[in-house]
PDB file of C-alpha atoms in Angstrom:
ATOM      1  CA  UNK A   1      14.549  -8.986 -34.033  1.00  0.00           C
ATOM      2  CA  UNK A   2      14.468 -10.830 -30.503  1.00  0.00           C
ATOM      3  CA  UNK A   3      16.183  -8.680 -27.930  1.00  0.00           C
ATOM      4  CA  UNK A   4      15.911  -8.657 -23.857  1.00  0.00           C
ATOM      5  CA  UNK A   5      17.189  -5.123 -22.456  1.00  0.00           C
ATOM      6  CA  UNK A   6      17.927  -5.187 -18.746  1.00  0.00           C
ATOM      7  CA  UNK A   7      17.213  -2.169 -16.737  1.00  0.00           C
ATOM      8  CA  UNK A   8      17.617  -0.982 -13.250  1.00  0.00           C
ATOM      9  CA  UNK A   9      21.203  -1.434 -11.703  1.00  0.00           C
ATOM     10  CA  UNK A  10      22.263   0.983  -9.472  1.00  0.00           C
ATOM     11  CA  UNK A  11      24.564   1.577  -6.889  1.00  0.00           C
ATOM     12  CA  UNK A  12      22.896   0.944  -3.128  1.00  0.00           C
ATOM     13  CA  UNK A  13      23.400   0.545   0.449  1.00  0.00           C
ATOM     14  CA  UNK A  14      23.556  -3.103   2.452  1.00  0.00           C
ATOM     15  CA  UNK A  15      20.296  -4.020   3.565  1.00  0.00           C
ATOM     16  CA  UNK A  16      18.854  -1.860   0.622  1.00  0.00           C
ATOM     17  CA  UNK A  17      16.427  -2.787  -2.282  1.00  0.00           C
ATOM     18  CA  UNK A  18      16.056  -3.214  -6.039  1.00  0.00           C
ATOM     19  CA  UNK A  19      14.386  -4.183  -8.852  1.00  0.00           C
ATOM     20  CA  UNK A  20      15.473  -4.943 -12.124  1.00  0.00           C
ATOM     21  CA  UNK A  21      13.441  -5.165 -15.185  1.00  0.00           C
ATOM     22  CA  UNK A  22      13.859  -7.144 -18.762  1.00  0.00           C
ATOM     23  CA  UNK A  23      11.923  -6.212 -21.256  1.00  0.00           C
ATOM     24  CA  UNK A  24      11.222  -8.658 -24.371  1.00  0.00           C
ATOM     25  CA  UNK A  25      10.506  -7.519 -27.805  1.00  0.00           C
ATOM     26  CA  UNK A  26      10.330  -9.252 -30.853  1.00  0.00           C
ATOM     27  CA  UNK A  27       8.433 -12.317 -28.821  1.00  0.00           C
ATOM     28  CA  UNK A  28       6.543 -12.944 -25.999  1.00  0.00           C
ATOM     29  CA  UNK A  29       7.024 -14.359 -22.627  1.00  0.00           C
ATOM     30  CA  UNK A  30       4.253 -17.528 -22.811  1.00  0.00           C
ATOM     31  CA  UNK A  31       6.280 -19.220 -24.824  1.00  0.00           C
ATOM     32  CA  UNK A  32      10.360 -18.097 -23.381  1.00  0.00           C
ATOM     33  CA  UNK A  33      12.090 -19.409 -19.705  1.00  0.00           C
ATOM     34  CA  UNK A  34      12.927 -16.012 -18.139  1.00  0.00           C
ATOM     35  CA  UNK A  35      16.285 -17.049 -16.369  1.00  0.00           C
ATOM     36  CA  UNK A  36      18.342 -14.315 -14.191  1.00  0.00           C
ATOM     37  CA  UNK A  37      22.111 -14.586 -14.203  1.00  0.00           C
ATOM     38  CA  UNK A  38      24.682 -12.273 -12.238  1.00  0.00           C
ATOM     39  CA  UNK A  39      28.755 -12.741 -12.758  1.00  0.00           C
ATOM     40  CA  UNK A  40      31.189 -10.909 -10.759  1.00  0.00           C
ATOM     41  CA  UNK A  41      34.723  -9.666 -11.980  1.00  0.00           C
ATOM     42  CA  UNK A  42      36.440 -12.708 -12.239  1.00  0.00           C
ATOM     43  CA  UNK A  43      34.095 -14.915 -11.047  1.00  0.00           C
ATOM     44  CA  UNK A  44      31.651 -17.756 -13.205  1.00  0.00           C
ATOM     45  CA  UNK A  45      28.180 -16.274 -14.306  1.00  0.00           C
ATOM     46  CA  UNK A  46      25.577 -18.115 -12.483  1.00  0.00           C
ATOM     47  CA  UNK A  47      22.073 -18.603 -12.650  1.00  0.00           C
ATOM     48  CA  UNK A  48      20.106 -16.918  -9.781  1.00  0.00           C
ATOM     49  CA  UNK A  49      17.093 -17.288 -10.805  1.00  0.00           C
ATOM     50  CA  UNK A  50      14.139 -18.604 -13.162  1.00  0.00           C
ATOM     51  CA  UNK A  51      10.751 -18.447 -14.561  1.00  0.00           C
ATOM     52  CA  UNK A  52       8.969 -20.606 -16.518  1.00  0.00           C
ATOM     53  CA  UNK A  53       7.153 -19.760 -20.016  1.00  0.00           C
ATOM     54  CA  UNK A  54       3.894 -20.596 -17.353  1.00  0.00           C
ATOM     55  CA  UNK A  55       4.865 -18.223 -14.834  1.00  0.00           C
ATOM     56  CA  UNK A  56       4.860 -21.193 -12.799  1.00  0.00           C
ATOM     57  CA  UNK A  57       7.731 -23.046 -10.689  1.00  0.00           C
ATOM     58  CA  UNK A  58      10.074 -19.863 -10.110  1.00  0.00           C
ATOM     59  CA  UNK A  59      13.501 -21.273  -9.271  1.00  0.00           C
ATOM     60  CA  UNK A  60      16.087 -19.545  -6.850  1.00  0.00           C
ATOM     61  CA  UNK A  61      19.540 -20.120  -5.864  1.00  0.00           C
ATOM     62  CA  UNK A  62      20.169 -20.701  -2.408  1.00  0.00           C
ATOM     63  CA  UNK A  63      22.198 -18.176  -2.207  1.00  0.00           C
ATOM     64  CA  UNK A  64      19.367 -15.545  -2.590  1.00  0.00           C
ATOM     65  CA  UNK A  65      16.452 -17.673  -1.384  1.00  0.00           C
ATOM     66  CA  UNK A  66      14.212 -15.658   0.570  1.00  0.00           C
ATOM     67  CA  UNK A  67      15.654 -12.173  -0.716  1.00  0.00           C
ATOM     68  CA  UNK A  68      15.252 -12.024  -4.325  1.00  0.00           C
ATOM     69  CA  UNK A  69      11.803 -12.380  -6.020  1.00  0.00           C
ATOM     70  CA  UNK A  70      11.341 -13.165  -9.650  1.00  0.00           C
ATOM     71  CA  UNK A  71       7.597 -12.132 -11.359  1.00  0.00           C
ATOM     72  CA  UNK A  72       6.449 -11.146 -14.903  1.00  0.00           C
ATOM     73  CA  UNK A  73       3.905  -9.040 -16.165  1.00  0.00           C
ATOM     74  CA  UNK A  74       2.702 -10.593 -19.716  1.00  0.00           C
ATOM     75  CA  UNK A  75       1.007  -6.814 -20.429  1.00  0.00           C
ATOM     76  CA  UNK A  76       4.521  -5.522 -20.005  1.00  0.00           C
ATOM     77  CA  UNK A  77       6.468  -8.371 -21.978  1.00  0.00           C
ATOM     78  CA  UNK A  78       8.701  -7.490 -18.760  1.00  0.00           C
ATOM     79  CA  UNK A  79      10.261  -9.996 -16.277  1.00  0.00           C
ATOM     80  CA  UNK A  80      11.614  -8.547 -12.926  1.00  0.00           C
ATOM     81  CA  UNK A  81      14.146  -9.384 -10.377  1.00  0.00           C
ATOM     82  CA  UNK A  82      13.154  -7.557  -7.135  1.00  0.00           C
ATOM     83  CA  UNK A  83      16.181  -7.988  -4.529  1.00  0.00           C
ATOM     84  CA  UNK A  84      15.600  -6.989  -1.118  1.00  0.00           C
ATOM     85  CA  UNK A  85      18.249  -7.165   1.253  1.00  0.00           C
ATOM     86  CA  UNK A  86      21.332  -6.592  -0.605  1.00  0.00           C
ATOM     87  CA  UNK A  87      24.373  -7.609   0.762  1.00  0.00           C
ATOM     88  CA  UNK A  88      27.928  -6.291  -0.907  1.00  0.00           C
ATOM     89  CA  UNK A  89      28.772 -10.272  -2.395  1.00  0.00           C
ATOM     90  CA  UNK A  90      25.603  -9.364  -4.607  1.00  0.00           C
ATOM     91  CA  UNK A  91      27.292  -6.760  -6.614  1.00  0.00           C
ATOM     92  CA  UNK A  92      28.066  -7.897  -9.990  1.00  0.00           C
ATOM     93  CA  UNK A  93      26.429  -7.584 -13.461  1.00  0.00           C
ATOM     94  CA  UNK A  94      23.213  -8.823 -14.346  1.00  0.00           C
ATOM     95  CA  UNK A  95      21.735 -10.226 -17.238  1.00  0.00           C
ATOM     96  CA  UNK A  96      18.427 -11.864 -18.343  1.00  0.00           C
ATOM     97  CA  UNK A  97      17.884 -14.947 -20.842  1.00  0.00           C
ATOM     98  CA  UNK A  98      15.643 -16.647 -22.602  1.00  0.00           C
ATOM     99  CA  UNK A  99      14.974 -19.876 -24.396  1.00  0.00           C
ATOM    100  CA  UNK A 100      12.036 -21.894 -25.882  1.00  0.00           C
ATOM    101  CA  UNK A 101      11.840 -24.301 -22.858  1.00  0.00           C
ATOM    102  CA  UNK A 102      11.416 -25.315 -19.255  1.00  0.00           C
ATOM    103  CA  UNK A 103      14.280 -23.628 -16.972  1.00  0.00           C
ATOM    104  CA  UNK A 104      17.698 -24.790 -16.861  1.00  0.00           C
ATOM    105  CA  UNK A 105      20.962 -24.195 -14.661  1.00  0.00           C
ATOM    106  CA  UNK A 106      23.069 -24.600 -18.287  1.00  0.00           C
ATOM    107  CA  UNK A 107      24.262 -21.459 -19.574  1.00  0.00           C
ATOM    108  CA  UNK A 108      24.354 -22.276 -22.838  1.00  0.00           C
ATOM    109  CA  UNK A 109      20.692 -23.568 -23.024  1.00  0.00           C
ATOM    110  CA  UNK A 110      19.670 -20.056 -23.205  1.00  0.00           C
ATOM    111  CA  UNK A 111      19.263 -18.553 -26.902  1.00  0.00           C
ATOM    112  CA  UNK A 112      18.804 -14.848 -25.891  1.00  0.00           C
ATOM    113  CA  UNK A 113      20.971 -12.684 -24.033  1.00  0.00           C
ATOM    114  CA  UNK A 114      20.347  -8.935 -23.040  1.00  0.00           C
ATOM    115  CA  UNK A 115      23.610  -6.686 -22.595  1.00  0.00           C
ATOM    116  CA  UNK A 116      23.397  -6.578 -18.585  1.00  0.00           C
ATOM    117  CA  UNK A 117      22.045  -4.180 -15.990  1.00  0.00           C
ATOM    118  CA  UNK A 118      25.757  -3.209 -13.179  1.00  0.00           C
ATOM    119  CA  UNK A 119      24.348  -3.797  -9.284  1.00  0.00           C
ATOM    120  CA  UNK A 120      26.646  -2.264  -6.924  1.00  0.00           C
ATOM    121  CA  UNK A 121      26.167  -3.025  -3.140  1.00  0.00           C
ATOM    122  CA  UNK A 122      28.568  -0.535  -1.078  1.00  0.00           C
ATOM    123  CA  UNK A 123      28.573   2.048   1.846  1.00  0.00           C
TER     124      UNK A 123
END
C-alpha cells in the first residue's frame, strides 16, 4: 500500500506561517519526486513546488519564491512545505505527489496522490 497523507492546514493570519507535512508509507523517499501542488475553488491545480528523490535541486514557483521552503527528513519518510509569509491568494487546498523520477510541472506525471491538507489565509 503506497499512500502520502498531508497534514497541517489551518486557518491563519496574512503575514503568518506554516508548515505542512507528507508523510510516505509503503516506500521511501530516495527513490520518489516529492512535488507540492495547491488548487483553489475554481481555479487549475498547480505545482508549487518540488524535490528531487536526491533531495537535491528543490524547484519553486515564482509565485512563492522566497516564501515557501520545501525539505525532507528521510528518518521521517516526511516531506514538508514550510510557508512563511502567507498572503490570502495562498489559500487553497494542498496536496503532495510522488513519482519514480526527476521533478516535473505535468500533473499527470505523478503516480501518488495524498487526499489534501485546506490552507486558509484570512483576518
Amino acid at each position: 500500500q503506497l499512500q502520502l497523507v498531508e497534514s497541517g492546514g489551518d486557518l491563519v493570519q496574512p503575514g503568518g506561517s506554516l508548515r505542512l507535512s507528507c508523510a510516505a508509507s509503503g516506500f521511501t523517499l530516495d527513490h520518489y519526486a516529492i512535488g507540492w501542488f495547491r488548487q483553489a475553488p475554481g481555479k487549475e491545480r498547480e505545482r508549487v513546488s518540488c524535490i528531487s528523490r536526491s533531495g537535491a535541486s528543490p524547484y519553486s514557483a515564482d509565485s512563492v519564491k522566497g516564501r515557501f521552503t520545501i525539505s525532507r527528513d528521510l528518518a521521517k519518510n516526511t516531506v514538508y512545505l514550510q510557508m512563511h509569509t502567507l498572503k490570502p491568494e495562498d489559500t487553497a487546498v494542498y496536496y503532495c505527489a510522488a513519482r519514480s523520477g526527476v521533478c516535473s510541472a505535468i500533473t499527470v506525471n505523478y503516480n501518488y496522490w495524498g487526499q489534501g491538507t485546506q490552507v486558509t489565509v484570512s483576518s
